[in-house]
PDB file of C-alpha atoms and ligand atoms in Angstrom:
ATOM      1  CA  MET A   1      18.079   8.268  55.795  1.00  0.00           C
ATOM      2  CA  LYS A   2      16.140   5.187  54.082  1.00  0.00           C
ATOM      3  CA  GLU A   3      13.249   6.651  51.728  1.00  0.00           C
ATOM      4  CA  SER A   4      10.992   4.118  49.549  1.00  0.00           C
ATOM      5  CA  TRP A   5       7.859   4.234  47.981  1.00  0.00           C
ATOM      6  CA  ASP A   6       6.479   2.119  50.631  1.00  0.00           C
ATOM      7  CA  THR A   7       7.604   4.243  53.371  1.00  0.00           C
ATOM      8  CA  ARG A   8       6.189   7.156  51.984  1.00  0.00           C
ATOM      9  CA  ILE A   9       2.858   5.659  51.434  1.00  0.00           C
ATOM     10  CA  GLN A  10       2.880   4.612  55.057  1.00  0.00           C
ATOM     11  CA  ARG A  11       3.848   7.847  56.429  1.00  0.00           C
ATOM     12  CA  ALA A  12       1.100   9.606  54.243  1.00  0.00           C
ATOM     13  CA  GLU A  13      -1.429   7.027  55.622  1.00  0.00           C
ATOM     14  CA  GLN A  14      -0.154   7.549  59.194  1.00  0.00           C
ATOM     15  CA  LEU A  15      -0.269  11.300  59.199  1.00  0.00           C
ATOM     16  CA  ALA A  16      -3.834  11.229  57.438  1.00  0.00           C
ATOM     17  CA  THR A  17      -5.218   9.580  60.182  1.00  0.00           C
ATOM     18  CA  ARG A  18      -3.759  12.028  62.757  1.00  0.00           C
ATOM     19  CA  SER A  19      -3.937  15.360  61.313  1.00  0.00           C
ATOM     20  CA  GLU A  20      -7.453  16.663  61.033  1.00  0.00           C
ATOM     21  CA  ALA A  21      -6.429  19.933  59.238  1.00  0.00           C
ATOM     22  CA  ALA A  22      -4.138  18.122  56.675  1.00  0.00           C
ATOM     23  CA  ARG A  23      -6.198  14.773  56.281  1.00  0.00           C
ATOM     24  CA  GLU A  24      -7.730  15.462  52.519  1.00  0.00           C
ATOM     25  CA  LEU A  25      -4.213  16.610  51.133  1.00  0.00           C
ATOM     26  CA  LEU A  26      -2.417  13.826  52.793  1.00  0.00           C
ATOM     27  CA  THR A  27      -4.929  11.005  51.749  1.00  0.00           C
ATOM     28  CA  PHE A  28      -4.561  12.384  48.207  1.00  0.00           C
ATOM     29  CA  TYR A  29      -1.019  12.588  48.410  1.00  0.00           C
ATOM     30  CA  GLY A  30      -1.245   8.916  49.753  1.00  0.00           C
ATOM     31  CA  THR A  31      -3.095   7.876  46.431  1.00  0.00           C
ATOM     32  CA  LEU A  32      -0.602   9.827  44.145  1.00  0.00           C
ATOM     33  CA  LEU A  33       2.227   8.000  45.737  1.00  0.00           C
ATOM     34  CA  ARG A  34       0.475   4.693  45.195  1.00  0.00           C
ATOM     35  CA  ALA A  35      -0.079   5.557  41.587  1.00  0.00           C
ATOM     36  CA  GLN A  36       3.641   6.793  41.294  1.00  0.00           C
ATOM     37  CA  LYS A  37       5.071   3.788  42.965  1.00  0.00           C
ATOM     38  CA  GLU A  38       2.928   1.355  40.199  1.00  0.00           C
ATOM     39  CA  GLY A  39       4.761   3.632  37.353  1.00  0.00           C
ATOM     40  CA  TYR A  40       8.075   2.949  38.872  1.00  0.00           C
ATOM     41  CA  GLU A  41       7.619  -0.697  39.070  1.00  0.00           C
ATOM     42  CA  TYR A  42       6.510  -0.920  35.908  1.00  0.00           C
ATOM     43  CA  LEU A  43       9.276   1.094  34.537  1.00  0.00           C
ATOM     44  CA  ARG A  44      11.480  -1.397  36.803  1.00  0.00           C
ATOM     45  CA  GLY A  45       9.816  -4.642  35.576  1.00  0.00           C
ATOM     46  CA  GLN A  46      10.848  -3.917  32.041  1.00  0.00           C
ATOM     47  CA  LYS A  47      12.660  -7.039  30.789  1.00  0.00           C
ATOM     48  CA  GLY A  48      15.375  -6.186  28.509  1.00  0.00           C
ATOM     49  CA  TRP A  49      14.975  -2.453  29.064  1.00  0.00           C
ATOM     50  CA  LEU A  50      16.916   0.106  31.058  1.00  0.00           C
ATOM     51  CA  PRO A  51      16.352   3.544  30.564  1.00  0.00           C
ATOM     52  CA  SER A  52      18.803   5.351  28.347  1.00  0.00           C
ATOM     53  CA  GLY A  53      18.677   8.867  30.129  1.00  0.00           C
ATOM     54  CA  THR A  54      16.964  10.579  26.994  1.00  0.00           C
ATOM     55  CA  LEU A  55      13.891  11.015  27.741  1.00  0.00           C
ATOM     56  CA  GLU A  56      12.731  11.448  24.002  1.00  0.00           C
ATOM     57  CA  GLU A  57      13.863   7.671  23.460  1.00  0.00           C
ATOM     58  CA  ASP A  58      12.470   6.323  26.723  1.00  0.00           C
ATOM     59  CA  LEU A  59       8.981   7.897  25.964  1.00  0.00           C
ATOM     60  CA  PRO A  60       7.320   5.078  24.469  1.00  0.00           C
ATOM     61  CA  VAL A  61       8.113   2.866  27.707  1.00  0.00           C
ATOM     62  CA  VAL A  62       7.322   6.199  29.940  1.00  0.00           C
ATOM     63  CA  ARG A  63       4.082   7.002  28.284  1.00  0.00           C
ATOM     64  CA  ALA A  64       2.402   3.556  29.470  1.00  0.00           C
ATOM     65  CA  THR A  65       2.576   4.399  33.117  1.00  0.00           C
ATOM     66  CA  VAL A  66       0.352   7.603  32.077  1.00  0.00           C
ATOM     67  CA  PRO A  67      -3.077   6.305  32.320  1.00  0.00           C
ATOM     68  CA  ALA A  68      -3.079   4.797  35.779  1.00  0.00           C
ATOM     69  CA  LEU A  69      -1.758   7.878  37.128  1.00  0.00           C
ATOM     70  CA  LEU A  70      -4.285   9.902  35.544  1.00  0.00           C
ATOM     71  CA  GLN A  71      -6.945   7.478  36.458  1.00  0.00           C
ATOM     72  CA  ALA A  72      -5.931   7.755  40.370  1.00  0.00           C
ATOM     73  CA  VAL A  73      -6.117  11.484  40.159  1.00  0.00           C
ATOM     74  CA  ALA A  74      -9.591  11.580  38.200  1.00  0.00           C
ATOM     75  CA  ALA A  75     -10.959   9.311  40.724  1.00  0.00           C
ATOM     76  CA  SER A  76      -9.463  11.141  43.952  1.00  0.00           C
ATOM     77  CA  GLY A  77      -7.856  14.313  43.382  1.00  0.00           C
ATOM     78  CA  PRO A  78      -9.103  17.532  44.277  1.00  0.00           C
ATOM     79  CA  PRO A  79     -11.955  18.898  41.608  1.00  0.00           C
ATOM     80  CA  ALA A  80      -9.872  21.051  39.526  1.00  0.00           C
ATOM     81  CA  LEU A  81      -6.850  18.350  39.112  1.00  0.00           C
ATOM     82  CA  ALA A  82      -9.615  15.648  38.820  1.00  0.00           C
ATOM     83  CA  GLU A  83     -11.233  17.538  35.915  1.00  0.00           C
ATOM     84  CA  GLU A  84      -7.678  17.854  34.089  1.00  0.00           C
ATOM     85  CA  ALA A  85      -6.944  14.383  34.608  1.00  0.00           C
ATOM     86  CA  ARG A  86      -9.665  13.552  32.550  1.00  0.00           C
ATOM     87  CA  ALA A  87      -9.020  16.101  30.012  1.00  0.00           C
ATOM     88  CA  LEU A  88      -5.379  14.494  29.799  1.00  0.00           C
ATOM     89  CA  SER A  89      -6.915  11.240  29.536  1.00  0.00           C
ATOM     90  CA  ARG A  90      -8.962  12.258  26.550  1.00  0.00           C
ATOM     91  CA  ALA A  91      -5.940  14.152  24.665  1.00  0.00           C
ATOM     92  CA  GLY A  92      -3.775  12.503  21.946  1.00  0.00           C
ATOM     93  CA  GLY A  93      -0.210  10.639  23.246  1.00  0.00           C
ATOM     94  CA  GLY A  94       1.462  13.573  21.417  1.00  0.00           C
ATOM     95  CA  GLU A  95       0.217  16.101  23.504  1.00  0.00           C
ATOM     96  CA  ILE A  96       1.155  14.370  26.839  1.00  0.00           C
ATOM     97  CA  ASP A  97       5.166  13.478  25.635  1.00  0.00           C
ATOM     98  CA  GLY A  98       5.644  17.000  24.369  1.00  0.00           C
ATOM     99  CA  ALA A  99       4.643  18.136  27.922  1.00  0.00           C
ATOM    100  CA  LEU A 100       6.568  15.627  29.693  1.00  0.00           C
ATOM    101  CA  LEU A 101       9.359  16.670  27.271  1.00  0.00           C
ATOM    102  CA  GLU A 102       9.186  20.151  28.222  1.00  0.00           C
ATOM    103  CA  GLN A 103       8.824  19.434  32.037  1.00  0.00           C
ATOM    104  CA  TRP A 104      12.168  17.071  31.811  1.00  0.00           C
ATOM    105  CA  ARG A 105      14.205  20.245  29.781  1.00  0.00           C
ATOM    106  CA  ALA A 106      12.968  23.340  31.527  1.00  0.00           C
ATOM    107  CA  PRO A 107      11.218  21.881  34.607  1.00  0.00           C
ATOM    108  CA  SER A 108       8.199  24.010  36.373  1.00  0.00           C
ATOM    109  CA  ASP A 109       6.733  23.134  39.683  1.00  0.00           C
ATOM    110  CA  THR A 110       3.675  24.022  38.588  1.00  0.00           C
ATOM    111  CA  ARG A 111       3.419  21.641  36.040  1.00  0.00           C
ATOM    112  CA  PHE A 112       1.494  19.032  38.270  1.00  0.00           C
ATOM    113  CA  PHE A 113       0.968  16.212  36.055  1.00  0.00           C
ATOM    114  CA  GLU A 114       4.246  15.957  34.535  1.00  0.00           C
ATOM    115  CA  LYS A 115       6.367  16.293  37.623  1.00  0.00           C
ATOM    116  CA  ALA A 116       4.322  13.750  39.321  1.00  0.00           C
ATOM    117  CA  LEU A 117       4.589  11.316  36.094  1.00  0.00           C
ATOM    118  CA  LEU A 118       8.398  11.990  35.761  1.00  0.00           C
ATOM    119  CA  GLN A 119       9.541  11.346  39.393  1.00  0.00           C
ATOM    120  CA  PRO A 120       9.185   7.640  38.889  1.00  0.00           C
ATOM    121  CA  TYR A 121      11.157   7.748  35.729  1.00  0.00           C
ATOM    122  CA  ALA A 122      13.965   9.726  37.135  1.00  0.00           C
ATOM    123  CA  ARG A 123      14.175   7.613  39.978  1.00  0.00           C
ATOM    124  CA  TRP A 124      14.628   4.744  38.110  1.00  0.00           C
ATOM    125  CA  LEU A 125      16.979   6.546  36.187  1.00  0.00           C
ATOM    126  CA  ALA A 126      19.309   7.412  39.088  1.00  0.00           C
ATOM    127  CA  GLU A 127      19.024   3.723  40.257  1.00  0.00           C
ATOM    128  CA  SER A 128      19.293   2.050  37.106  1.00  0.00           C
ATOM    129  CA  GLY A 129      23.229   3.865  37.064  1.00  0.00           C
ATOM    130  CA  ALA A 130      22.149   5.814  33.457  1.00  0.00           C
ATOM    131  CA  GLN A 131      22.763   9.662  33.393  1.00  0.00           C
ATOM    132  CA  PRO A 132      20.314  12.395  32.214  1.00  0.00           C
ATOM    133  CA  PHE A 133      21.653  13.344  28.657  1.00  0.00           C
ATOM    134  CA  ASP A 134      18.695  15.670  27.274  1.00  0.00           C
ATOM    135  CA  ARG A 135      18.400  17.499  30.751  1.00  0.00           C
ATOM    136  CA  GLU A 136      20.978  20.265  30.271  1.00  0.00           C
ATOM    137  CA  LEU A 137      20.458  22.354  33.384  1.00  0.00           C
ATOM    138  CA  GLU A 138      22.419  24.634  34.851  1.00  0.00           C
ATOM    139  CA  ARG A 139      24.918  22.484  37.697  1.00  0.00           C
ATOM    140  CA  ARG A 140      25.409  24.589  40.576  1.00  0.00           C
ATOM    141  CA  GLU A 141      25.623  24.176  44.573  1.00  0.00           C
ATOM    142  CA  GLY A 142      22.173  23.686  46.101  1.00  0.00           C
ATOM    143  CA  ARG A 143      20.685  21.400  42.608  1.00  0.00           C
ATOM    144  CA  CYS A 144      20.717  17.659  42.604  1.00  0.00           C
ATOM    145  CA  PRO A 145      24.317  16.496  41.611  1.00  0.00           C
ATOM    146  CA  PHE A 146      22.336  13.424  39.542  1.00  0.00           C
ATOM    147  CA  CYS A 147      19.922  15.500  37.545  1.00  0.00           C
ATOM    148  CA  ALA A 148      20.545  19.022  38.557  1.00  0.00           C
ATOM    149  CA  GLY A 149      16.691  19.646  39.869  1.00  0.00           C
ATOM    150  CA  LYS A 150      15.852  21.784  42.659  1.00  0.00           C
ATOM    151  CA  PRO A 151      15.395  20.770  46.285  1.00  0.00           C
ATOM    152  CA  GLN A 152      12.204  19.579  47.444  1.00  0.00           C
ATOM    153  CA  VAL A 153      13.153  19.439  51.209  1.00  0.00           C
ATOM    154  CA  SER A 154      15.958  19.671  53.466  1.00  0.00           C
ATOM    155  CA  PHE A 155      16.325  17.270  56.280  1.00  0.00           C
ATOM    156  CA  LEU A 156      18.706  16.939  59.504  1.00  0.00           C
ATOM    157  CA  GLN A 157      20.118  13.669  60.526  1.00  0.00           C
ATOM    158  CA  THR A 158      22.548  12.437  63.095  1.00  0.00           C
ATOM    159  CA  SER A 159      25.671  12.610  61.255  1.00  0.00           C
ATOM    160  CA  GLU A 160      27.596   9.398  60.117  1.00  0.00           C
ATOM    161  CA  PRO A 161      31.068   9.327  61.234  1.00  0.00           C
ATOM    162  CA  GLY A 162      33.367  11.329  58.647  1.00  0.00           C
ATOM    163  CA  ALA A 163      30.241  13.097  57.025  1.00  0.00           C
ATOM    164  CA  GLU A 164      31.277  16.685  56.370  1.00  0.00           C
ATOM    165  CA  SER A 165      27.848  18.157  55.910  1.00  0.00           C
ATOM    166  CA  GLY A 166      26.816  18.012  59.585  1.00  0.00           C
ATOM    167  CA  GLY A 167      23.918  15.629  59.003  1.00  0.00           C
ATOM    168  CA  ARG A 168      22.270  18.021  56.949  1.00  0.00           C
ATOM    169  CA  GLY A 169      20.764  16.486  53.320  1.00  0.00           C
ATOM    170  CA  LEU A 170      18.299  17.729  50.575  1.00  0.00           C
ATOM    171  CA  VAL A 171      15.997  15.922  48.852  1.00  0.00           C
ATOM    172  CA  CYS A 172      15.384  16.435  44.884  1.00  0.00           C
ATOM    173  CA  SER A 173      12.036  17.395  43.663  1.00  0.00           C
ATOM    174  CA  ALA A 174      12.593  15.457  40.390  1.00  0.00           C
ATOM    175  CA  CYS A 175      14.591  12.227  41.128  1.00  0.00           C
ATOM    176  CA  LEU A 176      14.258  12.194  44.783  1.00  0.00           C
ATOM    177  CA  THR A 177      18.051  11.701  45.128  1.00  0.00           C
ATOM    178  CA  VAL A 178      19.135  12.778  48.670  1.00  0.00           C
ATOM    179  CA  TRP A 179      22.484  14.517  48.830  1.00  0.00           C
ATOM    180  CA  PRO A 180      24.364  15.688  51.958  1.00  0.00           C
ATOM    181  CA  PHE A 181      24.436  19.761  51.888  1.00  0.00           C
ATOM    182  CA  ARG A 182      26.445  22.221  54.115  1.00  0.00           C
ATOM    183  CA  ARG A 183      24.166  23.017  56.900  1.00  0.00           C
ATOM    184  CA  VAL A 184      24.002  26.925  57.753  1.00  0.00           C
ATOM    185  CA  VAL A 185      23.629  28.086  54.168  1.00  0.00           C
ATOM    186  CA  CYS A 186      20.831  29.033  51.497  1.00  0.00           C
ATOM    187  CA  ALA A 187      19.839  26.038  49.582  1.00  0.00           C
ATOM    188  CA  SER A 188      18.778  28.450  47.123  1.00  0.00           C
ATOM    189  CA  CYS A 189      21.693  31.251  46.423  1.00  0.00           C
ATOM    190  CA  GLY A 190      24.288  30.026  49.026  1.00  0.00           C
ATOM    191  CA  GLU A 191      23.892  32.564  51.229  1.00  0.00           C
ATOM    192  CA  GLU A 192      26.040  31.812  53.897  1.00  0.00           C
ATOM    193  CA  ARG A 193      25.852  34.760  56.897  1.00  0.00           C
ATOM    194  CA  PRO A 194      23.912  33.854  59.415  1.00  0.00           C
ATOM    195  CA  ALA A 195      22.463  37.127  60.060  1.00  0.00           C
ATOM    196  CA  LYS A 196      20.549  36.758  56.654  1.00  0.00           C
ATOM    197  CA  LEU A 197      19.307  33.222  57.426  1.00  0.00           C
ATOM    198  CA  GLY A 198      16.095  32.693  59.614  1.00  0.00           C
ATOM    199  CA  TYR A 199      14.662  29.381  61.239  1.00  0.00           C
ATOM    200  CA  PHE A 200      10.986  29.528  61.908  1.00  0.00           C
ATOM    201  CA  GLN A 201       8.837  26.862  63.828  1.00  0.00           C
ATOM    202  CA  SER A 202       5.343  26.535  64.785  1.00  0.00           C
ATOM    203  CA  PRO A 203       4.632  24.523  68.200  1.00  0.00           C
ATOM    204  CA  GLU A 204       2.196  22.412  66.033  1.00  0.00           C
ATOM    205  CA  TYR A 205       5.427  20.693  64.484  1.00  0.00           C
ATOM    206  CA  GLU A 206       8.305  20.312  66.651  1.00  0.00           C
ATOM    207  CA  HIS A 207      10.535  18.795  63.737  1.00  0.00           C
ATOM    208  CA  ILE A 208       9.760  20.705  61.018  1.00  0.00           C
ATOM    209  CA  ARG A 209      10.824  24.416  60.413  1.00  0.00           C
ATOM    210  CA  VAL A 210      10.872  27.129  57.518  1.00  0.00           C
ATOM    211  CA  GLU A 211      14.406  27.913  56.508  1.00  0.00           C
ATOM    212  CA  ALA A 212      14.246  31.434  55.246  1.00  0.00           C
ATOM    213  CA  CYS A 213      16.806  33.449  53.564  1.00  0.00           C
ATOM    214  CA  ASP A 214      16.555  37.225  53.389  1.00  0.00           C
ATOM    215  CA  THR A 215      19.077  37.607  50.677  1.00  0.00           C
ATOM    216  CA  CYS A 216      17.020  36.089  48.008  1.00  0.00           C
ATOM    217  CA  GLN A 217      13.967  35.471  49.909  1.00  0.00           C
ATOM    218  CA  HIS A 218      13.174  32.087  49.017  1.00  0.00           C
ATOM    219  CA  TYR A 219      12.849  29.546  51.555  1.00  0.00           C
ATOM    220  CA  ILE A 220      12.873  25.559  52.038  1.00  0.00           C
ATOM    221  CA  LYS A 221      11.320  23.477  55.028  1.00  0.00           C
ATOM    222  CA  GLY A 222      13.427  21.424  56.717  1.00  0.00           C
ATOM    223  CA  VAL A 223      12.555  17.992  58.680  1.00  0.00           C
ATOM    224  CA  ASP A 224      14.647  17.384  61.991  1.00  0.00           C
ATOM    225  CA  LEU A 225      14.916  13.605  61.850  1.00  0.00           C
ATOM    226  CA  THR A 226      16.848  13.918  65.055  1.00  0.00           C
ATOM    227  CA  ARG A 227      13.544  14.817  66.754  1.00  0.00           C
ATOM    228  CA  LEU A 228      11.347  12.687  64.822  1.00  0.00           C
ATOM    229  CA  GLY A 229      13.138   9.687  63.327  1.00  0.00           C
ATOM    230  CA  LEU A 230      10.079   8.429  62.129  1.00  0.00           C
ATOM    231  CA  ALA A 231       9.507  11.088  59.910  1.00  0.00           C
ATOM    232  CA  VAL A 232       9.852  11.193  56.200  1.00  0.00           C
ATOM    233  CA  PRO A 233      10.936  14.355  54.927  1.00  0.00           C
ATOM    234  CA  LEU A 234       9.017  14.328  51.738  1.00  0.00           C
ATOM    235  CA  VAL A 235       5.541  13.585  53.297  1.00  0.00           C
ATOM    236  CA  ASP A 236       6.109  15.463  56.537  1.00  0.00           C
ATOM    237  CA  GLU A 237       6.627  18.581  54.623  1.00  0.00           C
ATOM    238  CA  VAL A 238       3.369  17.906  52.715  1.00  0.00           C
ATOM    239  CA  ALA A 239       1.398  17.694  56.153  1.00  0.00           C
ATOM    240  CA  ALA A 240       3.277  20.741  57.838  1.00  0.00           C
ATOM    241  CA  ALA A 241       1.367  23.280  55.088  1.00  0.00           C
ATOM    242  CA  ALA A 242       0.455  25.637  57.822  1.00  0.00           C
ATOM    243  CA  LEU A 243       4.068  26.516  57.799  1.00  0.00           C
ATOM    244  CA  ASP A 244       3.944  27.357  53.971  1.00  0.00           C
ATOM    245  CA  VAL A 245       1.192  29.715  54.500  1.00  0.00           C
ATOM    246  CA  TRP A 246       3.301  31.566  57.034  1.00  0.00           C
ATOM    247  CA  ALA A 247       6.494  31.956  54.872  1.00  0.00           C
ATOM    248  CA  HIS A 248       3.848  33.378  51.902  1.00  0.00           C
ATOM    249  CA  GLU A 249       2.369  35.815  54.498  1.00  0.00           C
ATOM    250  CA  HIS A 250       5.922  36.885  55.095  1.00  0.00           C
ATOM    251  CA  GLY A 251       7.044  37.441  51.470  1.00  0.00           C
ATOM    252  CA  TYR A 252       9.073  34.331  51.056  1.00  0.00           C
ATOM    253  CA  THR A 253       9.150  32.117  48.060  1.00  0.00           C
ATOM    254  CA  LYS A 254       9.421  28.618  48.008  1.00  0.00           C
ATOM    255  CA  ILE A 255      12.290  26.759  46.377  1.00  0.00           C
ATOM    256  CA  GLU A 256      10.321  24.402  44.961  1.00  0.00           C
ATOM    257  CA  LEU A 257       6.656  23.772  45.575  1.00  0.00           C
ATOM    258  CA  ASN A 258       5.499  20.420  46.606  1.00  0.00           C
ATOM    259  CA  LEU A 259       3.074  18.143  44.695  1.00  0.00           C
ATOM    260  CA  VAL A 260       0.388  19.386  46.437  1.00  0.00           C
ATOM    261  CA  GLY A 261       1.001  23.118  45.151  1.00  0.00           C
ATOM    262  CA  LEU A 262       2.421  24.379  48.515  1.00  0.00           C
TER     263      LEU A 262
HETATM  264 ZN1  LIG B   1      17.669  14.826  41.233  1.00  0.00          ZN
HETATM  265 ZN1  LIG B   2      19.462  32.792  49.354  1.00  0.00          ZN
END
């Protein structure tokens, strides 16, 4: 699977024109992705600088990506987020630095701005060959092999010859790294008894399903690229918001909320 900021942006725009129900959500997500791409390109374009992997040390550069993202959200985010963006713009740099460091060391999927601001940094960190040093999260199965972040979305693709995962992969919620994962196993607790794992679909989205676990009561959405090859897991996951409503109604908690809070 080849994902980039551009494929994500294009997919958000495409889905926004197609889905009446998710139009507002996807238009906003598209704007957010463009701001993230801008931040990523700023970091990547720094002459003579590569991220050290210690966020505290890298903050002076990362901080420069904050205003543009806040402006984008203030201009086109949902009212509550837009208000928060304006408040953060008025706050001192110290406050934002502290919030970013906290998110880096103890991630939360409800801290929207911190998560959105750190994704481009973490992506460039992964691509530039550095290692995250001041992020000592628990390393275990179901966590990103690069940064130990939780998976945002699961996907299936035609398995490459010699692949062991049966074509399943997970996308990291923090650094967007993609890694292969065993097919019939809960991405949260590792449960592998088929009777404990449930898959739920709605006719509305034939290529997306809820992958739920009755042992830990967590779920993740899975995007089936063998059914729809042009889907972009991170974005199609956001578009299928109705499935999250269904999962919550049935008592499941998402492993990691996405950037639009679903
Ligand atoms: Zn990661
Ligand atoms: Zn589980």
